[in-house]
């Protein structure tokens, strides 16, 4: 066997069969063969430090430095029997090694227990982390669902906003067109309104703005609304009364008149709500007769003023009905086409006014 060979098993036996001088170590005789056995025990096996064989010859040298360095060399014979003083030393060494192995075993057991405890702690930590991870994953899933819902709502709101933008653009164009129509209507109204009345209305607006006069509601024509088919009846019935200005009290009208006279700003007629009363009129119960006041749309606060202008007028189906109602009920009757049938008193008044105008014209001609 060559030097440095490894022997498997719990005990490594190195056998050297050689001639060995007395200075190299002890020797044992077994017939013609003399065997020197060197055993080096380690945890995982044994290493043979040297082995030589010779029959009847001397002993060779042993690599003692290696054994001295490992510090665990002992001599045994292959059959297990020892001769000489080295046997007692070998038994003592075995007892010491048993104690060392016991200590190592206890130390390893302690280490194993510590490792098992550490493993349990780490397993518990891993389980806690897994639980936390599951909770976080559930929370992430909930947040993801909420995010998707909010995203869907955002997309829906964006679509609605785009739709509203389109409607806003359409309404803006429509408003521009209506404003243009209002300007045209105001111009037409200015041309249809007598000059002094138009000038007076503009002066009233200017005075109220400069002196911050409250309680001025505006002319009748700006305070009412009605169906288009009643426009003619309203214009014929009211006449210039459409431009009468409704105010809260007579004090306000007096204040405006003072400023108006100072400016010479035209002519305006005021209707103070604290001085007028709503008329109590009994209308005929007929499907051919409709009170004009009931077809007008206005604030109930202005009822006394509108009653003074439109309260005595009814709209009739035709001129015959209008004439009959005017005679029997004493009301001012008008058709949708604008034909008027006045009561007897109103007719006399109109005739007197006409005669007075005719006399004035005659006087003017004579002059």
CSV table of C-alpha atoms in Angstrom, one decimal:
chain,number,residue,atom,x,y,z
A,1,UNK,CA,0.0,0.0,0.0
A,2,UNK,CA,1.3,3.4,-0.9
A,3,UNK,CA,2.0,6.2,1.5
A,4,UNK,CA,-0.9,8.6,2.1
A,5,UNK,CA,-3.7,6.1,1.2
A,6,UNK,CA,-7.2,6.7,2.8
A,7,UNK,CA,-8.9,3.8,4.6
A,8,UNK,CA,-12.7,3.8,5.0
A,9,UNK,CA,-14.5,2.9,8.3
A,10,UNK,CA,-14.6,4.3,11.7
A,11,UNK,CA,-11.0,3.2,12.4
A,12,UNK,CA,-8.1,3.7,10.0
A,13,UNK,CA,-5.3,1.2,10.3
A,14,UNK,CA,-2.0,1.9,8.8
A,15,UNK,CA,0.3,-1.2,8.7
A,16,UNK,CA,3.9,-0.9,8.0
A,17,UNK,CA,5.8,-4.0,7.6
A,18,UNK,CA,9.5,-3.1,7.7
A,19,UNK,CA,12.7,-3.4,9.6
A,20,UNK,CA,12.8,-0.7,12.2
A,21,UNK,CA,15.8,0.3,14.3
A,22,UNK,CA,15.4,0.8,18.0
A,23,UNK,CA,15.8,4.6,17.8
A,24,UNK,CA,12.9,4.8,15.4
A,25,UNK,CA,10.3,3.4,17.8
A,26,UNK,CA,9.0,0.3,19.6
A,27,UNK,CA,8.7,-3.1,17.9
A,28,UNK,CA,6.6,-6.3,18.3
A,29,UNK,CA,7.3,-9.8,17.2
A,30,UNK,CA,4.7,-12.0,15.5
A,31,UNK,CA,6.7,-15.0,14.1
A,32,UNK,CA,8.9,-14.1,11.2
A,33,UNK,CA,6.8,-10.9,10.5
A,34,UNK,CA,7.1,-7.9,12.7
A,35,UNK,CA,4.3,-5.4,12.1
A,36,UNK,CA,4.2,-1.8,13.1
A,37,UNK,CA,0.7,-0.4,13.0
A,38,UNK,CA,0.0,3.3,13.2
A,39,UNK,CA,-3.7,4.5,13.5
A,40,UNK,CA,-4.8,8.0,13.1
A,41,UNK,CA,-8.5,8.5,13.9
A,42,UNK,CA,-10.4,11.4,12.6
A,43,UNK,CA,-14.1,12.2,12.4
A,44,UNK,CA,-14.7,11.0,8.9
A,45,UNK,CA,-12.1,8.1,8.6
A,46,UNK,CA,-8.4,7.3,9.0
A,47,UNK,CA,-5.3,8.2,7.2
A,48,UNK,CA,-2.4,5.6,6.9
A,49,UNK,CA,0.7,7.5,7.6
A,50,UNK,CA,3.1,4.8,6.3
A,51,UNK,CA,3.3,1.0,5.5
A,52,UNK,CA,6.3,-1.2,4.6
A,53,UNK,CA,6.7,-5.0,4.8
A,54,UNK,CA,9.8,-7.1,5.2
A,55,UNK,CA,10.1,-10.7,6.3
A,56,UNK,CA,12.9,-11.3,8.8
A,57,UNK,CA,14.4,-7.9,8.1
A,58,UNK,CA,14.8,-4.6,10.0
A,59,UNK,CA,12.1,-2.0,10.5
A,60,UNK,CA,11.9,1.0,8.2
A,61,UNK,CA,11.3,4.6,9.2
A,62,UNK,CA,7.8,6.0,10.1
A,63,UNK,CA,6.6,9.4,9.2
A,64,UNK,CA,6.3,10.6,12.8
A,65,UNK,CA,6.0,14.3,12.1
A,66,UNK,CA,2.6,13.8,10.5
A,67,UNK,CA,1.3,11.9,13.5
A,68,UNK,CA,2.8,14.3,16.0
A,69,UNK,CA,1.1,17.2,14.1
A,70,UNK,CA,-2.4,15.5,14.2
A,71,UNK,CA,-1.8,14.7,17.9
A,72,UNK,CA,-3.9,11.6,17.9
A,73,UNK,CA,-1.6,8.6,17.1
A,74,UNK,CA,-1.8,5.3,18.9
A,75,UNK,CA,-0.5,1.8,18.3
A,76,UNK,CA,-2.7,-1.3,18.0
A,77,UNK,CA,-2.3,-4.7,16.5
A,78,UNK,CA,-4.6,-6.1,13.9
A,79,UNK,CA,-6.1,-8.8,16.2
A,80,UNK,CA,-6.8,-6.2,19.0
A,81,UNK,CA,-4.3,-7.6,21.6
A,82,UNK,CA,-1.5,-5.3,22.8
A,83,UNK,CA,1.9,-6.2,24.1
A,84,UNK,CA,4.1,-3.9,26.0
A,85,UNK,CA,3.6,-0.6,27.8
A,86,UNK,CA,1.8,1.1,24.9
A,87,UNK,CA,-1.3,-1.0,25.5
A,88,UNK,CA,-2.1,0.8,28.8
A,89,UNK,CA,-1.6,4.2,27.1
A,90,UNK,CA,-4.0,3.2,24.3
A,91,UNK,CA,-6.8,2.3,26.8
A,92,UNK,CA,-6.4,5.6,28.5
A,93,UNK,CA,-6.6,7.3,25.2
A,94,UNK,CA,-9.9,5.5,24.4
A,95,UNK,CA,-11.4,6.6,27.7
A,96,UNK,CA,-10.5,10.3,26.9
A,97,UNK,CA,-11.8,10.0,23.4
A,98,UNK,CA,-15.1,8.7,24.7
A,99,UNK,CA,-15.4,11.7,27.0
A,100,UNK,CA,-14.5,14.1,24.1
A,101,UNK,CA,-17.1,12.4,21.8
A,102,UNK,CA,-19.7,12.7,24.5
A,103,UNK,CA,-19.0,16.4,24.9
A,104,UNK,CA,-19.1,16.8,21.1
A,105,UNK,CA,-22.3,14.9,20.9
A,106,UNK,CA,-23.9,17.1,23.6
A,107,UNK,CA,-22.6,20.2,21.8
A,108,UNK,CA,-24.0,19.0,18.5
A,109,UNK,CA,-27.4,18.3,20.2
A,110,UNK,CA,-27.5,21.8,21.7
A,111,UNK,CA,-26.6,23.2,18.3
A,112,UNK,CA,-29.4,21.1,16.6
A,113,UNK,CA,-31.9,22.3,19.2
A,114,UNK,CA,-30.8,25.9,18.7
A,115,UNK,CA,-31.1,25.4,14.9
A,116,UNK,CA,-34.6,23.8,15.3
A,117,UNK,CA,-35.7,26.8,17.5
A,118,UNK,CA,-34.3,29.2,14.9
A,119,UNK,CA,-36.1,27.3,12.1
A,120,UNK,CA,-39.4,27.5,14.1
A,121,UNK,CA,-38.9,31.2,14.6
A,122,UNK,CA,-38.2,31.7,10.9
A,123,UNK,CA,-41.1,29.5,9.9
A,124,UNK,CA,-43.4,31.6,12.1
A,125,UNK,CA,-41.9,34.7,10.6
A,126,UNK,CA,-42.5,33.3,7.1
A,127,UNK,CA,-46.1,32.4,7.9
A,128,UNK,CA,-46.7,36.0,9.2
A,129,UNK,CA,-45.2,37.4,6.0
A,130,UNK,CA,-47.3,35.1,3.9
A,131,UNK,CA,-50.4,36.3,5.8
A,132,UNK,CA,-49.4,39.9,5.4
A,133,UNK,CA,-48.7,39.2,1.7
A,134,UNK,CA,-52.1,37.7,1.2
A,135,UNK,CA,-53.7,40.7,3.0
A,136,UNK,CA,-51.7,43.1,0.8
A,137,UNK,CA,-52.7,41.2,-2.3
A,138,UNK,CA,-56.3,41.4,-1.3
A,139,UNK,CA,-56.0,45.1,-0.7
A,140,UNK,CA,-54.2,45.6,-4.0
A,141,UNK,CA,-57.0,43.7,-5.7
A,142,UNK,CA,-59.6,45.9,-4.0
A,143,UNK,CA,-57.7,49.0,-5.0
A,144,UNK,CA,-57.4,47.7,-8.6
A,145,UNK,CA,-61.2,47.2,-8.7
A,146,UNK,CA,-61.7,50.7,-7.3
A,147,UNK,CA,-59.3,52.1,-9.8
A,148,UNK,CA,-61.1,50.4,-12.7
A,149,UNK,CA,-64.4,51.8,-11.4
A,150,UNK,CA,-63.1,55.3,-11.1
A,151,UNK,CA,-61.4,55.0,-14.5
A,152,UNK,CA,-64.8,54.0,-16.0
A,153,UNK,CA,-66.5,56.9,-14.3
A,154,UNK,CA,-63.8,59.2,-15.5
A,155,UNK,CA,-64.3,58.0,-19.1
A,156,UNK,CA,-68.0,58.4,-18.7
A,157,UNK,CA,-67.7,61.9,-17.3
A,158,UNK,CA,-65.3,62.9,-20.1
A,159,UNK,CA,-67.8,61.7,-22.6
A,160,UNK,CA,-70.5,63.7,-20.9
A,161,UNK,CA,-68.2,66.8,-20.8
A,162,UNK,CA,-67.5,66.5,-24.5
A,163,UNK,CA,-71.2,66.2,-25.2
A,164,UNK,CA,-71.9,69.3,-23.0
A,165,UNK,CA,-69.1,71.2,-24.8
A,166,UNK,CA,-70.9,70.4,-28.0
A,167,UNK,CA,-74.2,71.6,-26.6
A,168,UNK,CA,-72.5,74.7,-25.1
A,169,UNK,CA,-71.2,75.6,-28.6
A,170,UNK,CA,-74.7,75.1,-30.1
A,171,UNK,CA,-76.3,77.2,-27.4
A,172,UNK,CA,-73.7,79.9,-27.8
A,173,UNK,CA,-74.5,80.1,-31.5
A,174,UNK,CA,-78.2,80.2,-30.6
A,175,UNK,CA,-77.7,82.9,-28.0
A,176,UNK,CA,-75.7,85.0,-30.5
A,177,UNK,CA,-78.6,84.6,-33.0
A,178,UNK,CA,-81.2,85.5,-30.4
A,179,UNK,CA,-79.1,88.6,-29.3
A,180,UNK,CA,-79.0,89.7,-32.9
A,181,UNK,CA,-82.8,89.3,-33.1
A,182,UNK,CA,-83.2,91.2,-29.9
A,183,UNK,CA,-81.2,94.1,-31.3
A,184,UNK,CA,-83.3,94.1,-34.4
A,185,UNK,CA,-86.5,94.0,-32.4
A,186,UNK,CA,-85.3,96.9,-30.2
A,187,UNK,CA,-84.6,98.9,-33.3
A,188,UNK,CA,-88.0,98.1,-34.7
A,189,UNK,CA,-89.6,99.0,-31.4
A,190,UNK,CA,-87.7,102.3,-31.3
A,191,UNK,CA,-89.0,103.1,-34.7
A,192,UNK,CA,-92.6,102.1,-33.7
A,193,UNK,CA,-92.4,104.1,-30.4
A,194,UNK,CA,-93.2,107.8,-30.5
A,195,UNK,CA,-90.0,109.9,-30.2
A,196,UNK,CA,-90.8,111.6,-26.9
A,197,UNK,CA,-91.8,108.3,-25.3
A,198,UNK,CA,-88.7,106.6,-26.5
A,199,UNK,CA,-86.6,109.4,-25.3
A,200,UNK,CA,-88.4,109.4,-21.9
A,201,UNK,CA,-87.8,105.6,-21.4
A,202,UNK,CA,-84.1,106.0,-22.2
A,203,UNK,CA,-83.9,108.9,-19.7
A,204,UNK,CA,-85.7,106.9,-17.0
A,205,UNK,CA,-83.1,104.1,-17.4
A,206,UNK,CA,-80.3,106.6,-17.2
A,207,UNK,CA,-81.7,108.3,-14.1
A,208,UNK,CA,-82.2,105.0,-12.3
A,209,UNK,CA,-78.7,103.9,-13.1
A,210,UNK,CA,-77.0,107.2,-12.0
A,211,UNK,CA,-79.1,107.8,-8.9
A,212,UNK,CA,-79.5,104.2,-8.0
A,213,UNK,CA,-83.3,104.5,-7.6
A,214,UNK,CA,-84.9,101.2,-6.5
A,215,UNK,CA,-88.5,100.1,-7.1
A,216,UNK,CA,-88.6,100.7,-10.8
A,217,UNK,CA,-89.9,97.6,-12.6
A,218,UNK,CA,-90.0,98.8,-16.2
A,219,UNK,CA,-92.6,99.4,-18.9
A,220,UNK,CA,-95.6,97.1,-19.4
A,221,UNK,CA,-94.3,95.8,-22.7
A,222,UNK,CA,-91.2,94.4,-20.9
A,223,UNK,CA,-93.2,92.8,-18.1
A,224,UNK,CA,-95.6,90.7,-20.1
A,225,UNK,CA,-95.6,87.7,-22.4
A,226,UNK,CA,-98.3,85.9,-24.4
A,227,UNK,CA,-99.0,83.6,-27.2
A,228,UNK,CA,-98.2,85.0,-30.6
A,229,UNK,CA,-101.9,84.9,-31.8
A,230,UNK,CA,-102.8,87.5,-29.1
A,231,UNK,CA,-100.1,90.0,-30.2
A,232,UNK,CA,-102.5,92.1,-32.3
A,233,UNK,CA,-105.2,92.1,-29.6
A,234,UNK,CA,-102.7,93.2,-27.0
A,235,UNK,CA,-101.3,96.0,-29.2
A,236,UNK,CA,-104.7,97.3,-30.2
A,237,UNK,CA,-106.0,97.2,-26.6
A,238,UNK,CA,-103.1,98.7,-24.8
A,239,UNK,CA,-101.8,101.2,-27.4
A,240,UNK,CA,-99.3,103.6,-25.8
A,241,UNK,CA,-100.1,102.1,-22.4
A,242,UNK,CA,-97.6,99.4,-23.3
A,243,UNK,CA,-94.9,102.0,-22.5
A,244,UNK,CA,-96.3,103.0,-19.1
A,245,UNK,CA,-93.6,102.4,-16.5
A,246,UNK,CA,-94.6,100.3,-13.4
A,247,UNK,CA,-93.1,101.6,-10.1
A,248,UNK,CA,-93.5,100.5,-6.5
A,249,UNK,CA,-94.8,103.8,-5.1
A,250,UNK,CA,-95.8,107.2,-6.2
A,251,UNK,CA,-92.9,108.8,-4.3
A,252,UNK,CA,-90.5,106.9,-6.7
A,253,UNK,CA,-92.4,108.2,-9.7
A,254,UNK,CA,-92.3,111.8,-8.4
A,255,UNK,CA,-88.5,111.5,-7.8
A,256,UNK,CA,-87.9,110.3,-11.3
A,257,UNK,CA,-90.2,113.0,-12.8
A,258,UNK,CA,-88.2,115.7,-11.1
A,259,UNK,CA,-84.9,114.5,-12.6
A,260,UNK,CA,-86.7,114.0,-15.9
A,261,UNK,CA,-88.0,117.5,-16.0
A,262,UNK,CA,-84.5,118.8,-15.1
A,263,UNK,CA,-83.0,116.9,-18.0
A,264,UNK,CA,-85.9,117.6,-20.4
A,265,UNK,CA,-85.7,113.9,-21.2
A,266,UNK,CA,-89.1,113.3,-22.8
A,267,UNK,CA,-92.5,112.1,-21.6
A,268,UNK,CA,-93.2,109.1,-19.5
A,269,UNK,CA,-96.4,107.8,-17.8
A,270,UNK,CA,-96.0,105.9,-14.5
A,271,UNK,CA,-98.2,103.3,-12.8
A,272,UNK,CA,-97.5,103.3,-9.0
A,273,UNK,CA,-98.6,100.0,-7.6
A,274,UNK,CA,-99.6,101.6,-4.2
A,275,UNK,CA,-102.2,103.8,-6.0
A,276,UNK,CA,-103.9,101.4,-8.3
A,277,UNK,CA,-106.4,98.7,-7.5
A,278,UNK,CA,-107.3,95.5,-9.4
A,279,UNK,CA,-110.7,95.8,-11.1
A,280,UNK,CA,-113.5,93.5,-10.0
A,281,UNK,CA,-115.2,92.6,-13.2
A,282,UNK,CA,-117.7,89.8,-13.9
A,283,UNK,CA,-117.0,88.3,-17.3
A,284,UNK,CA,-119.7,86.5,-19.4
A,285,UNK,CA,-119.6,82.7,-19.2
A,286,UNK,CA,-119.3,81.8,-22.8
A,287,UNK,CA,-116.9,79.7,-24.9
A,288,UNK,CA,-116.9,82.5,-27.4
A,289,UNK,CA,-115.6,85.1,-24.9
A,290,UNK,CA,-112.1,85.0,-23.2
A,291,UNK,CA,-110.8,87.7,-20.9
A,292,UNK,CA,-107.6,89.0,-22.4
A,293,UNK,CA,-106.0,89.3,-18.9
A,294,UNK,CA,-106.2,85.6,-18.5
A,295,UNK,CA,-104.1,85.0,-21.7
A,296,UNK,CA,-101.2,87.2,-20.5
A,297,UNK,CA,-98.2,86.0,-18.6
A,298,UNK,CA,-96.8,88.3,-15.9
A,299,UNK,CA,-95.8,88.4,-12.3
A,300,UNK,CA,-98.7,88.4,-9.8
A,301,UNK,CA,-97.1,91.4,-8.2
A,302,UNK,CA,-98.0,93.5,-11.2
A,303,UNK,CA,-101.7,92.4,-11.3
A,304,UNK,CA,-103.1,95.9,-10.3
A,305,UNK,CA,-101.2,97.6,-13.2
A,306,UNK,CA,-102.2,95.0,-15.8
A,307,UNK,CA,-105.8,95.1,-14.6
A,308,UNK,CA,-105.9,98.8,-15.2
A,309,UNK,CA,-104.7,98.3,-18.8
A,310,UNK,CA,-106.3,95.0,-19.9
A,311,UNK,CA,-109.0,94.3,-17.2
A,312,UNK,CA,-112.0,95.5,-19.2
A,313,UNK,CA,-111.1,93.8,-22.5
A,314,UNK,CA,-112.3,90.4,-23.7
A,315,UNK,CA,-111.4,88.5,-26.8
A,316,UNK,CA,-114.4,87.4,-28.9
A,317,UNK,CA,-114.7,84.7,-31.5
A,318,UNK,CA,-115.9,87.1,-34.2
A,319,UNK,CA,-117.2,90.7,-34.6
A,320,UNK,CA,-120.9,89.7,-34.1
A,321,UNK,CA,-120.1,88.2,-30.7
A,322,UNK,CA,-118.0,91.2,-29.8
A,323,UNK,CA,-120.8,93.6,-30.7
A,324,UNK,CA,-123.4,91.7,-28.7
A,325,UNK,CA,-121.1,91.4,-25.6
A,326,UNK,CA,-120.2,95.1,-25.8
A,327,UNK,CA,-123.9,96.0,-25.7
A,328,UNK,CA,-125.1,93.6,-23.0
A,329,UNK,CA,-122.1,93.5,-20.6
A,330,UNK,CA,-120.5,96.9,-21.2
A,331,UNK,CA,-117.1,95.5,-21.9
A,332,UNK,CA,-114.4,96.4,-24.5
A,333,UNK,CA,-114.4,93.5,-27.0
A,334,UNK,CA,-111.8,92.7,-29.6
A,335,UNK,CA,-111.2,89.9,-32.1
A,336,UNK,CA,-108.0,88.1,-32.7
A,337,UNK,CA,-107.7,90.0,-36.0
A,338,UNK,CA,-107.9,93.3,-34.0
A,339,UNK,CA,-111.4,94.4,-34.7
A,340,UNK,CA,-112.8,96.3,-31.8
A,341,UNK,CA,-116.3,96.7,-30.5
A,342,UNK,CA,-116.6,99.2,-27.7
A,343,UNK,CA,-119.4,99.7,-25.2
A,344,UNK,CA,-121.8,102.7,-25.6
A,345,UNK,CA,-119.9,104.9,-23.1
A,346,UNK,CA,-116.6,104.2,-24.8
A,347,UNK,CA,-118.1,104.9,-28.2
A,348,UNK,CA,-119.3,108.3,-27.0
A,349,UNK,CA,-115.9,109.1,-25.6
A,350,UNK,CA,-114.3,108.1,-28.8
A,351,UNK,CA,-116.8,110.2,-30.8
A,352,UNK,CA,-116.1,113.2,-28.5
A,353,UNK,CA,-112.4,112.8,-28.9
A,354,UNK,CA,-112.8,112.6,-32.6
A,355,UNK,CA,-115.0,115.7,-32.7
A,356,UNK,CA,-112.5,117.6,-30.6
A,357,UNK,CA,-109.7,116.6,-32.9
A,358,UNK,CA,-111.8,117.6,-35.9
A,359,UNK,CA,-112.6,121.0,-34.3
A,360,UNK,CA,-108.9,121.5,-33.6
A,361,UNK,CA,-108.1,120.8,-37.2
A,362,UNK,CA,-110.7,123.2,-38.4
A,363,UNK,CA,-109.3,125.9,-36.0
A,364,UNK,CA,-105.8,125.2,-37.4
A,365,UNK,CA,-107.1,125.6,-40.9
A,366,UNK,CA,-108.9,128.8,-40.2
A,367,UNK,CA,-105.8,130.3,-38.6
